[in-house]
CSV table of C-alpha atoms and ligand atoms in Angstrom, one decimal:
chain,number,residue,atom,x,y,z
A,521,MET,CA,203.1,82.1,127.8
A,522,ASP,CA,203.7,85.7,129.2
A,523,ARG,CA,200.9,88.7,128.5
A,524,ASP,CA,203.9,90.5,125.3
A,525,GLU,CA,203.4,86.5,123.9
A,526,LEU,CA,199.9,86.8,124.0
A,527,LEU,CA,200.0,90.1,122.6
A,528,HIS,CA,202.5,89.6,119.9
A,529,TRP,CA,200.3,86.7,118.5
A,530,LEU,CA,197.0,88.4,118.8
A,531,ARG,CA,198.5,91.2,117.0
A,532,THR,CA,200.9,89.5,114.4
A,533,GLU,CA,200.0,89.7,110.4
A,534,ASP,CA,202.8,88.2,109.5
A,535,ARG,CA,201.5,84.8,107.2
A,536,GLY,CA,204.8,82.8,108.6
A,537,ALA,CA,204.3,83.4,112.4
A,538,LEU,CA,200.2,82.5,111.9
A,539,ALA,CA,200.9,79.8,110.1
A,540,GLU,CA,203.0,78.4,113.0
A,541,LEU,CA,200.0,79.0,115.2
A,542,TRP,CA,197.6,77.2,113.3
A,543,ALA,CA,199.9,74.4,113.6
A,544,ARG,CA,201.0,74.4,117.2
A,545,ALA,CA,196.9,74.5,117.9
A,546,ASP,CA,196.1,71.7,115.8
A,547,SER,CA,199.1,69.6,117.2
A,548,VAL,CA,198.4,70.8,120.8
A,549,ARG,CA,194.5,69.9,120.5
A,550,GLN,CA,195.3,66.5,118.6
A,551,ALA,CA,197.9,65.7,121.3
A,552,HIS,CA,195.4,66.3,124.2
A,553,VAL,CA,191.9,65.9,122.6
A,554,GLY,CA,192.3,63.6,119.7
A,555,PRO,CA,190.8,63.7,116.2
A,556,ALA,CA,187.4,63.4,117.4
A,557,VAL,CA,184.6,66.4,117.1
A,558,HIS,CA,181.8,66.4,119.7
A,559,LEU,CA,178.6,67.3,118.6
A,560,ARG,CA,176.5,69.1,121.0
A,561,GLY,CA,172.6,69.3,120.5
A,562,LEU,CA,171.7,73.0,120.9
A,563,ILE,CA,167.8,73.6,121.7
A,564,GLU,CA,167.2,77.4,122.4
A,565,ILE,CA,164.2,76.7,124.4
A,566,SER,CA,162.9,80.4,124.6
A,567,ASN,CA,163.9,84.0,123.8
A,568,ARG,CA,162.2,85.6,126.8
A,569,CYS,CA,164.4,87.5,129.0
A,570,THR,CA,164.7,90.2,131.6
A,571,ARG,CA,167.6,91.4,130.9
A,572,ARG,CA,169.3,94.0,129.2
A,573,CYS,CA,172.4,93.2,127.9
A,574,ALA,CA,173.6,96.1,125.5
A,575,TYR,CA,175.0,93.6,122.9
A,576,CYS,CA,172.3,91.0,122.7
A,577,GLY,CA,169.3,90.7,120.2
A,578,ILE,CA,166.6,89.1,122.8
A,579,ASN,CA,167.3,91.6,126.1
A,580,ALA,CA,164.0,92.7,127.2
A,581,THR,CA,164.2,96.6,125.6
A,582,ASN,CA,163.9,94.4,122.2
A,583,HIS,CA,160.1,95.1,121.3
A,584,HIS,CA,160.7,94.1,118.0
A,585,ILE,CA,160.3,90.4,118.5
A,586,ALA,CA,158.0,88.2,119.4
A,587,ARG,CA,158.4,86.1,122.8
A,588,TYR,CA,158.5,82.3,122.7
A,589,ASP,CA,158.8,79.3,125.3
A,590,MET,CA,159.2,75.9,123.6
A,591,PRO,CA,156.4,73.7,125.2
A,592,ASP,CA,158.4,70.4,127.1
A,593,THR,CA,156.7,68.3,124.3
A,594,ALA,CA,158.8,70.2,121.7
A,595,ILE,CA,162.3,70.3,123.9
A,596,LEU,CA,162.1,67.0,124.2
A,597,ALA,CA,161.1,66.0,120.8
A,598,CYS,CA,164.7,67.5,120.1
A,599,VAL,CA,166.1,65.5,122.4
A,600,ASP,CA,164.6,62.4,120.5
A,601,ARG,CA,166.1,64.0,117.5
A,602,ALA,CA,169.6,64.3,119.3
A,603,ILE,CA,169.5,60.9,120.3
A,604,GLU,CA,168.4,59.4,116.9
A,605,LEU,CA,171.2,61.7,115.3
A,606,GLY,CA,173.7,60.0,117.9
A,607,TYR,CA,174.5,62.7,119.8
A,608,GLY,CA,175.6,62.8,123.1
A,609,THR,CA,174.6,65.7,124.6
A,610,VAL,CA,171.9,68.2,124.6
A,611,VAL,CA,172.6,72.1,125.8
A,612,LEU,CA,169.2,73.8,126.8
A,613,GLN,CA,169.7,77.5,126.0
A,614,ALA,CA,167.5,80.9,126.8
A,615,GLY,CA,167.1,83.6,128.3
A,616,GLU,CA,166.3,85.0,131.9
A,617,SER,CA,162.9,84.4,132.7
A,618,PRO,CA,161.0,83.8,135.9
A,619,LEU,CA,158.8,81.5,133.7
A,620,TRP,CA,161.5,79.0,133.7
A,621,SER,CA,161.3,78.3,137.3
A,622,ARG,CA,163.9,76.4,139.4
A,623,ASP,CA,161.2,73.4,139.4
A,624,ARG,CA,160.0,73.4,135.8
A,625,VAL,CA,163.8,73.2,134.7
A,626,ALA,CA,164.8,70.7,137.2
A,627,ALA,CA,161.8,68.6,136.5
A,628,LEU,CA,162.9,69.1,132.3
A,629,ILE,CA,166.3,67.8,133.2
A,630,ALA,CA,164.9,64.7,135.0
A,631,SER,CA,162.8,63.9,132.2
A,632,ILE,CA,165.6,64.2,129.6
A,633,LYS,CA,168.1,62.6,131.5
A,634,ARG,CA,165.4,59.2,131.9
A,635,ARG,CA,165.6,59.1,128.3
A,636,ALA,CA,168.9,58.2,127.5
A,637,GLU,CA,172.2,58.3,128.5
A,638,LEU,CA,173.0,61.7,127.5
A,639,ALA,CA,174.9,65.0,129.2
A,640,VAL,CA,172.5,67.9,129.6
A,641,THR,CA,174.4,71.0,129.6
A,642,LEU,CA,172.8,74.7,130.1
A,643,SER,CA,172.8,77.4,129.2
A,644,LEU,CA,170.4,79.8,131.2
A,645,GLY,CA,172.3,82.5,132.5
A,646,GLU,CA,173.0,84.2,136.0
A,647,GLN,CA,171.3,82.0,138.3
A,648,ASP,CA,171.5,81.8,142.2
A,649,ARG,CA,173.3,79.0,143.9
A,650,GLU,CA,170.6,76.9,145.3
A,651,THR,CA,169.0,77.2,141.9
A,652,LEU,CA,171.9,75.9,140.2
A,653,ARG,CA,172.3,73.1,142.6
A,654,CYS,CA,168.9,71.9,142.6
A,655,TRP,CA,169.5,71.5,138.4
A,656,ARG,CA,173.3,70.2,139.2
A,657,ASP,CA,171.0,67.8,141.6
A,658,ALA,CA,168.2,67.2,138.7
A,659,GLY,CA,171.1,65.8,136.4
A,660,ALA,CA,172.8,68.3,134.8
A,661,ASP,CA,176.6,67.9,133.9
A,662,ARG,CA,177.6,70.9,132.8
A,663,TYR,CA,176.7,74.7,132.8
A,664,LEU,CA,178.0,77.4,129.9
A,665,LEU,CA,178.5,81.3,131.1
A,666,ARG,CA,180.4,83.2,129.2
A,667,PHE,CA,181.7,86.2,131.4
A,668,GLU,CA,182.2,88.1,127.7
A,669,THR,CA,184.9,89.9,128.9
A,670,SER,CA,187.3,89.9,132.0
A,671,ASP,CA,187.8,94.4,132.0
A,672,PRO,CA,185.3,95.2,134.8
A,673,GLU,CA,184.0,98.5,133.7
A,674,LEU,CA,183.1,97.3,130.1
A,675,TYR,CA,181.3,94.2,131.5
A,676,ALA,CA,179.3,96.7,133.8
A,677,ARG,CA,178.8,99.0,130.6
A,678,ILE,CA,177.4,96.4,128.6
A,679,HIS,CA,175.4,94.3,130.9
A,680,PRO,CA,173.4,96.0,133.3
A,681,ARG,CA,173.2,94.2,136.6
A,682,GLU,CA,170.5,93.6,138.8
A,683,PRO,CA,170.7,95.2,142.2
A,684,GLY,CA,172.4,92.4,144.5
A,685,ALA,CA,172.9,89.9,141.3
A,686,PRO,CA,176.4,88.4,141.4
A,687,ASP,CA,179.2,88.6,138.8
A,688,ARG,CA,179.6,86.1,136.1
A,689,LEU,CA,183.0,85.2,137.7
A,690,GLU,CA,181.5,84.3,140.9
A,691,ILE,CA,178.8,82.6,139.7
A,692,LEU,CA,181.3,80.3,137.5
A,693,GLY,CA,182.7,79.1,141.3
A,694,TRP,CA,179.8,78.1,142.1
A,695,ILE,CA,179.2,76.0,139.1
A,696,LYS,CA,182.7,74.4,139.7
A,697,ASP,CA,181.9,73.8,143.5
A,698,LEU,CA,178.8,72.0,142.5
A,699,GLY,CA,180.5,70.0,139.9
A,700,TYR,CA,179.3,70.8,136.8
A,701,GLU,CA,181.7,70.8,133.9
A,702,ALA,CA,181.8,74.9,133.5
A,703,GLY,CA,182.3,76.6,130.5
A,704,GLY,CA,182.7,80.6,130.0
A,705,GLY,CA,183.9,83.0,126.7
A,706,VAL,CA,183.7,86.1,125.3
A,707,MET,CA,183.1,87.9,122.2
A,708,ILE,CA,185.4,89.5,120.2
A,709,GLY,CA,185.6,93.3,119.3
A,710,ILE,CA,183.1,94.2,121.4
A,711,PRO,CA,183.2,98.0,120.9
A,712,GLY,CA,185.5,99.1,124.1
A,713,GLN,CA,187.5,96.0,124.4
A,714,THR,CA,191.3,96.8,123.9
A,715,TRP,CA,194.4,94.3,122.7
A,716,ASP,CA,195.5,94.3,126.6
A,717,THR,CA,191.9,93.3,127.6
A,718,LEU,CA,191.8,90.0,124.8
A,719,ALA,CA,195.1,89.0,126.6
A,720,ASN,CA,193.2,88.9,130.3
A,721,ASP,CA,190.8,87.4,128.7
A,722,LEU,CA,192.9,84.4,127.4
A,723,THR,CA,194.3,84.4,131.0
A,724,THR,CA,191.7,84.3,132.8
A,725,PHE,CA,190.6,81.0,130.8
A,726,GLU,CA,193.5,79.4,132.0
A,727,ARG,CA,193.5,80.6,135.3
A,728,LEU,CA,189.8,79.6,136.1
A,729,ASP,CA,190.6,76.4,134.6
A,730,LEU,CA,187.5,76.3,132.4
A,731,ASP,CA,186.4,72.6,131.0
A,732,MET,CA,184.7,74.4,128.2
A,733,ILE,CA,185.7,77.8,126.4
A,734,GLY,CA,183.1,79.8,123.4
A,735,ILE,CA,184.5,82.2,121.5
A,736,GLY,CA,183.0,84.4,118.9
A,737,PRO,CA,182.9,87.8,116.9
A,738,PHE,CA,180.3,90.2,118.2
A,739,ILE,CA,178.2,90.8,115.8
A,740,PRO,CA,176.0,94.2,116.4
A,741,HIS,CA,172.4,93.9,116.4
A,742,PRO,CA,170.7,97.0,115.0
A,743,ASP,CA,167.9,96.4,117.7
A,744,THR,CA,170.4,97.0,120.6
A,745,PRO,CA,172.1,99.5,122.1
A,746,LEU,CA,175.6,98.6,121.0
A,747,GLY,CA,174.7,97.9,117.5
A,748,HIS,CA,172.3,101.1,117.1
A,749,ASP,CA,175.4,103.3,117.6
A,750,PRO,CA,178.5,101.1,118.3
A,751,THR,CA,181.2,104.0,117.7
A,752,ALA,CA,179.7,105.6,120.3
A,753,TRP,CA,180.9,102.9,122.5
A,754,ARG,CA,184.6,102.5,120.9
A,755,ALA,CA,187.9,102.6,122.5
A,756,PRO,CA,190.4,104.9,120.8
A,757,VAL,CA,191.4,103.0,117.5
A,758,ARG,CA,194.8,102.3,118.8
A,759,ASP,CA,193.9,100.1,121.4
A,760,GLN,CA,190.2,99.1,119.9
A,761,VAL,CA,190.5,95.2,119.2
A,762,PRO,CA,188.5,94.5,116.1
A,763,SER,CA,185.6,92.3,115.5
A,764,ASP,CA,187.1,90.2,112.3
A,765,GLU,CA,187.5,86.4,111.7
A,766,ALA,CA,191.4,86.1,111.5
A,767,LEU,CA,191.0,87.3,115.3
A,768,VAL,CA,188.8,84.5,116.4
A,769,TYR,CA,191.0,82.4,115.2
A,770,ARG,CA,194.0,83.7,116.7
A,771,ALA,CA,192.1,84.0,120.0
A,772,LEU,CA,190.7,80.4,119.8
A,773,ALA,CA,194.2,78.6,118.9
A,774,LEU,CA,196.1,80.9,121.8
A,775,ALA,CA,192.8,79.1,123.9
A,776,ARG,CA,193.7,75.9,122.5
A,777,LEU,CA,197.7,76.5,123.9
A,778,LEU,CA,197.0,78.0,127.1
A,779,CYS,CA,194.0,75.4,127.8
A,780,PRO,CA,195.0,71.7,126.1
A,781,HIS,CA,192.4,69.8,127.5
A,782,ALA,CA,189.3,72.0,127.5
A,783,ASN,CA,186.1,71.0,125.1
A,784,ILE,CA,186.6,74.5,122.6
A,785,PRO,CA,183.4,74.7,120.4
A,786,SER,CA,183.9,75.9,116.5
A,787,THR,CA,181.0,78.9,117.2
A,788,THR,CA,177.6,79.3,115.6
A,789,ALA,CA,179.0,83.1,115.5
A,790,LEU,CA,182.0,82.0,113.7
A,791,ALA,CA,179.9,80.3,110.9
A,792,THR,CA,177.6,83.1,110.6
A,793,ILE,CA,180.5,85.4,109.7
A,794,ASN,CA,182.2,83.0,107.3
A,795,HIS,CA,179.2,80.4,105.8
A,796,ARG,CA,181.6,78.5,103.9
A,797,ALA,CA,184.6,77.5,105.8
A,798,GLY,CA,184.4,79.2,109.6
A,799,ARG,CA,182.8,75.8,110.7
A,800,GLU,CA,185.9,73.8,109.6
A,801,LEU,CA,188.8,76.5,110.1
A,802,GLY,CA,187.4,76.5,113.5
A,803,LEU,CA,188.0,73.0,113.8
A,804,GLN,CA,191.5,73.0,112.2
A,805,ARG,CA,192.6,75.8,114.8
A,806,GLY,CA,192.1,74.4,117.8
A,807,ALA,CA,188.1,73.7,118.1
A,808,ASN,CA,187.2,69.8,119.0
A,809,VAL,CA,183.5,70.9,119.5
A,810,LEU,CA,180.1,71.5,117.1
A,811,MET,CA,177.0,72.4,118.4
A,812,PRO,CA,174.2,72.2,115.5
A,813,ASN,CA,170.9,74.0,116.0
A,814,LEU,CA,167.9,71.3,116.6
A,815,THR,CA,165.2,74.4,117.5
A,816,PRO,CA,163.3,73.7,115.4
A,817,THR,CA,162.9,76.3,112.4
A,818,HIS,CA,160.0,78.4,113.5
A,819,TYR,CA,161.0,79.2,116.8
A,820,ARG,CA,165.0,79.7,115.8
A,821,ALA,CA,163.9,83.0,114.0
A,822,MET,CA,162.7,84.3,117.3
A,823,TYR,CA,166.3,83.2,118.8
A,824,ASP,CA,167.6,86.5,117.5
A,825,ILE,CA,170.7,87.4,119.6
A,826,TYR,CA,172.4,88.4,116.7
A,827,PRO,CA,171.7,88.4,113.1
A,828,ALA,CA,171.5,86.5,110.4
A,829,LYS,CA,172.6,83.4,112.6
A,830,HIS,CA,173.7,80.7,110.6
A,831,GLY,CA,171.5,78.1,109.6
A,832,LEU,CA,168.4,79.4,110.2
A,833,THR,CA,166.6,78.1,107.4
A,834,ALA,CA,165.7,74.5,107.1
A,835,ASP,CA,168.4,74.1,104.6
A,836,THR,CA,171.2,74.0,107.3
A,837,PRO,CA,174.7,72.5,106.9
A,838,TYR,CA,173.6,71.1,110.3
A,839,ASP,CA,172.1,68.1,108.1
A,840,SER,CA,173.2,65.3,110.0
A,841,GLN,CA,175.1,63.8,106.7
A,842,HIS,CA,176.6,66.8,105.0
A,843,LEU,CA,178.2,67.8,108.7
A,844,ARG,CA,179.2,64.4,108.9
A,845,THR,CA,181.1,64.6,105.5
A,846,ARG,CA,182.4,68.0,106.5
A,847,ILE,CA,184.3,66.7,109.2
A,848,HIS,CA,185.4,63.4,107.8
A,849,THR,CA,187.1,65.6,104.8
A,850,ILE,CA,189.0,67.7,107.2
A,851,GLY,CA,190.2,64.7,108.5
A,852,ARG,CA,188.4,64.8,111.4
A,853,THR,CA,186.4,62.0,113.3
A,854,ILE,CA,182.7,62.1,114.8
A,855,ALA,CA,182.8,61.3,118.9
A,856,THR,CA,180.6,59.2,120.4
A,857,GLY,CA,179.3,59.6,124.3
A,858,PRO,CA,178.9,62.3,126.2
A,859,GLY,CA,182.4,63.5,125.4
A,860,SER,CA,183.2,64.9,129.0
A,861,ARG,CA,186.4,67.1,129.6
A,862,ASN,CA,189.2,64.6,130.0
A,863,HIS,CA,192.1,65.5,132.4
A,864,ARG,CA,194.3,63.1,130.8
A,865,SER,CA,195.3,63.1,127.0
A,866,PRO,CA,194.5,60.1,124.5
A,867,PRO,CA,196.8,57.9,124.2
A,868,SER,CA,199.0,57.7,121.2
A,869,PRO,CA,198.5,55.7,118.4
A,870,ARG,CA,201.8,55.0,118.1
A,871,ARG,CA,203.2,52.0,120.7
A,872,SER,CA,205.8,52.9,122.8
A,873,HIS,CA,207.9,49.6,122.5
B,1515,SAH,N1,171.2,84.3,128.4
B,1515,SAH,C1,172.4,83.2,128.2
B,1515,SAH,C2,172.5,82.5,126.9
B,1515,SAH,C3,172.0,83.1,125.8
B,1515,SAH,S1,173.4,84.4,125.0
B,1515,SAH,C4,173.5,83.9,128.9
B,1515,SAH,O1,173.4,85.5,128.6
B,1515,SAH,O2,174.2,83.3,128.9
B,1515,SAH,C5,174.4,82.9,124.4
B,1515,SAH,C6,175.7,84.0,124.3
B,1515,SAH,O3,175.5,84.5,122.9
B,1515,SAH,C7,176.0,85.0,125.3
B,1515,SAH,O4,177.1,84.4,126.2
B,1515,SAH,C8,177.0,85.7,124.3
B,1515,SAH,O5,178.6,85.7,124.3
B,1515,SAH,C9,176.9,85.4,123.4
B,1515,SAH,N2,176.4,87.0,122.2
B,1515,SAH,C10,174.8,87.6,122.6
B,1515,SAH,N3,174.4,88.2,121.4
B,1515,SAH,C11,176.2,88.5,120.9
B,1515,SAH,C12,176.1,89.1,119.6
B,1515,SAH,N4,175.4,90.6,119.2
B,1515,SAH,N5,177.2,88.5,119.0
B,1515,SAH,C13,178.0,87.8,119.1
B,1515,SAH,N6,177.5,87.1,120.3
B,1515,SAH,C14,176.4,87.2,121.0
């Protein structure tokens, strides 16, 4: 698909054309990754962060939140819960903090891997190559690091760089070299993000041949520079990409068409802007993964990367039975096992003779 075609799909308001896009994404999803939805249990192990990302509510300059580190015993209790629920993967996510040292995280990964045949995904921000190698050696299988936007100037504005720190795209290269499954992704509707940039974001997914792609709406957080005064950051009106639900689905569907074998979650941020149906619509427009939040409720409220994060209360639709019913209601099944990226398509249910 060339750029003009991508831009056409991103910008079209034509209902018939959109229905065609959803149908194409859904059939490519079915043909390449099948009907099964993979459940990845998310554990938000700490909200400490030394970085100053202008979009993120747990950035170091936000003094309105209390900071926490989950003790290993609490993390392992969540892992046991994931095992009990039959999930094949746990995802450890946090800000960047020296308290989560190379050795501490390596020991944690090793103890998770000793407990069960679970895949371990890390989402622990920017790390040096040796640290990534050590965690891979300890047993980590996958690493999520969204590059947030493919526009270097916009990226530099929203993501102040530490002196000498490598770029996220460079780190994604290391992640792949080290044999992790690599996940990238972007937010949609970042003030200053243009249509051209968004088309580039999509072709970047394809160029990097990502195993996992996370796409969600940008949700302003009032205690961040970007959320406090978004108009100061906006691109000229005609160029500015809106942070709206419809556009997230379009980007998701196009990511599926460009990267047919990738594991693509229907993200929590999407469920946050549409509690009622966002999760299912994501699954019906290209996604094949959900990331139920297993973080204990009292920590969850402090993991405040954007406001009103879906599933903040104990009464969460991620309640296991409810979630299963919702997946079955849209005609899908629940995957078992780790659910790694499969480069081959699942066998066709029809016989060839
Ligand atoms: N520190 C890690 C993981 C935590 S943030 C990291 O930076 O990779 C995980 C993802 O949440 C980010 O990659 C970003 O895409 C998303 N995020 C952060 N702030 C957000 C906001 N205000 N709206 C929507 N998504 C946001």
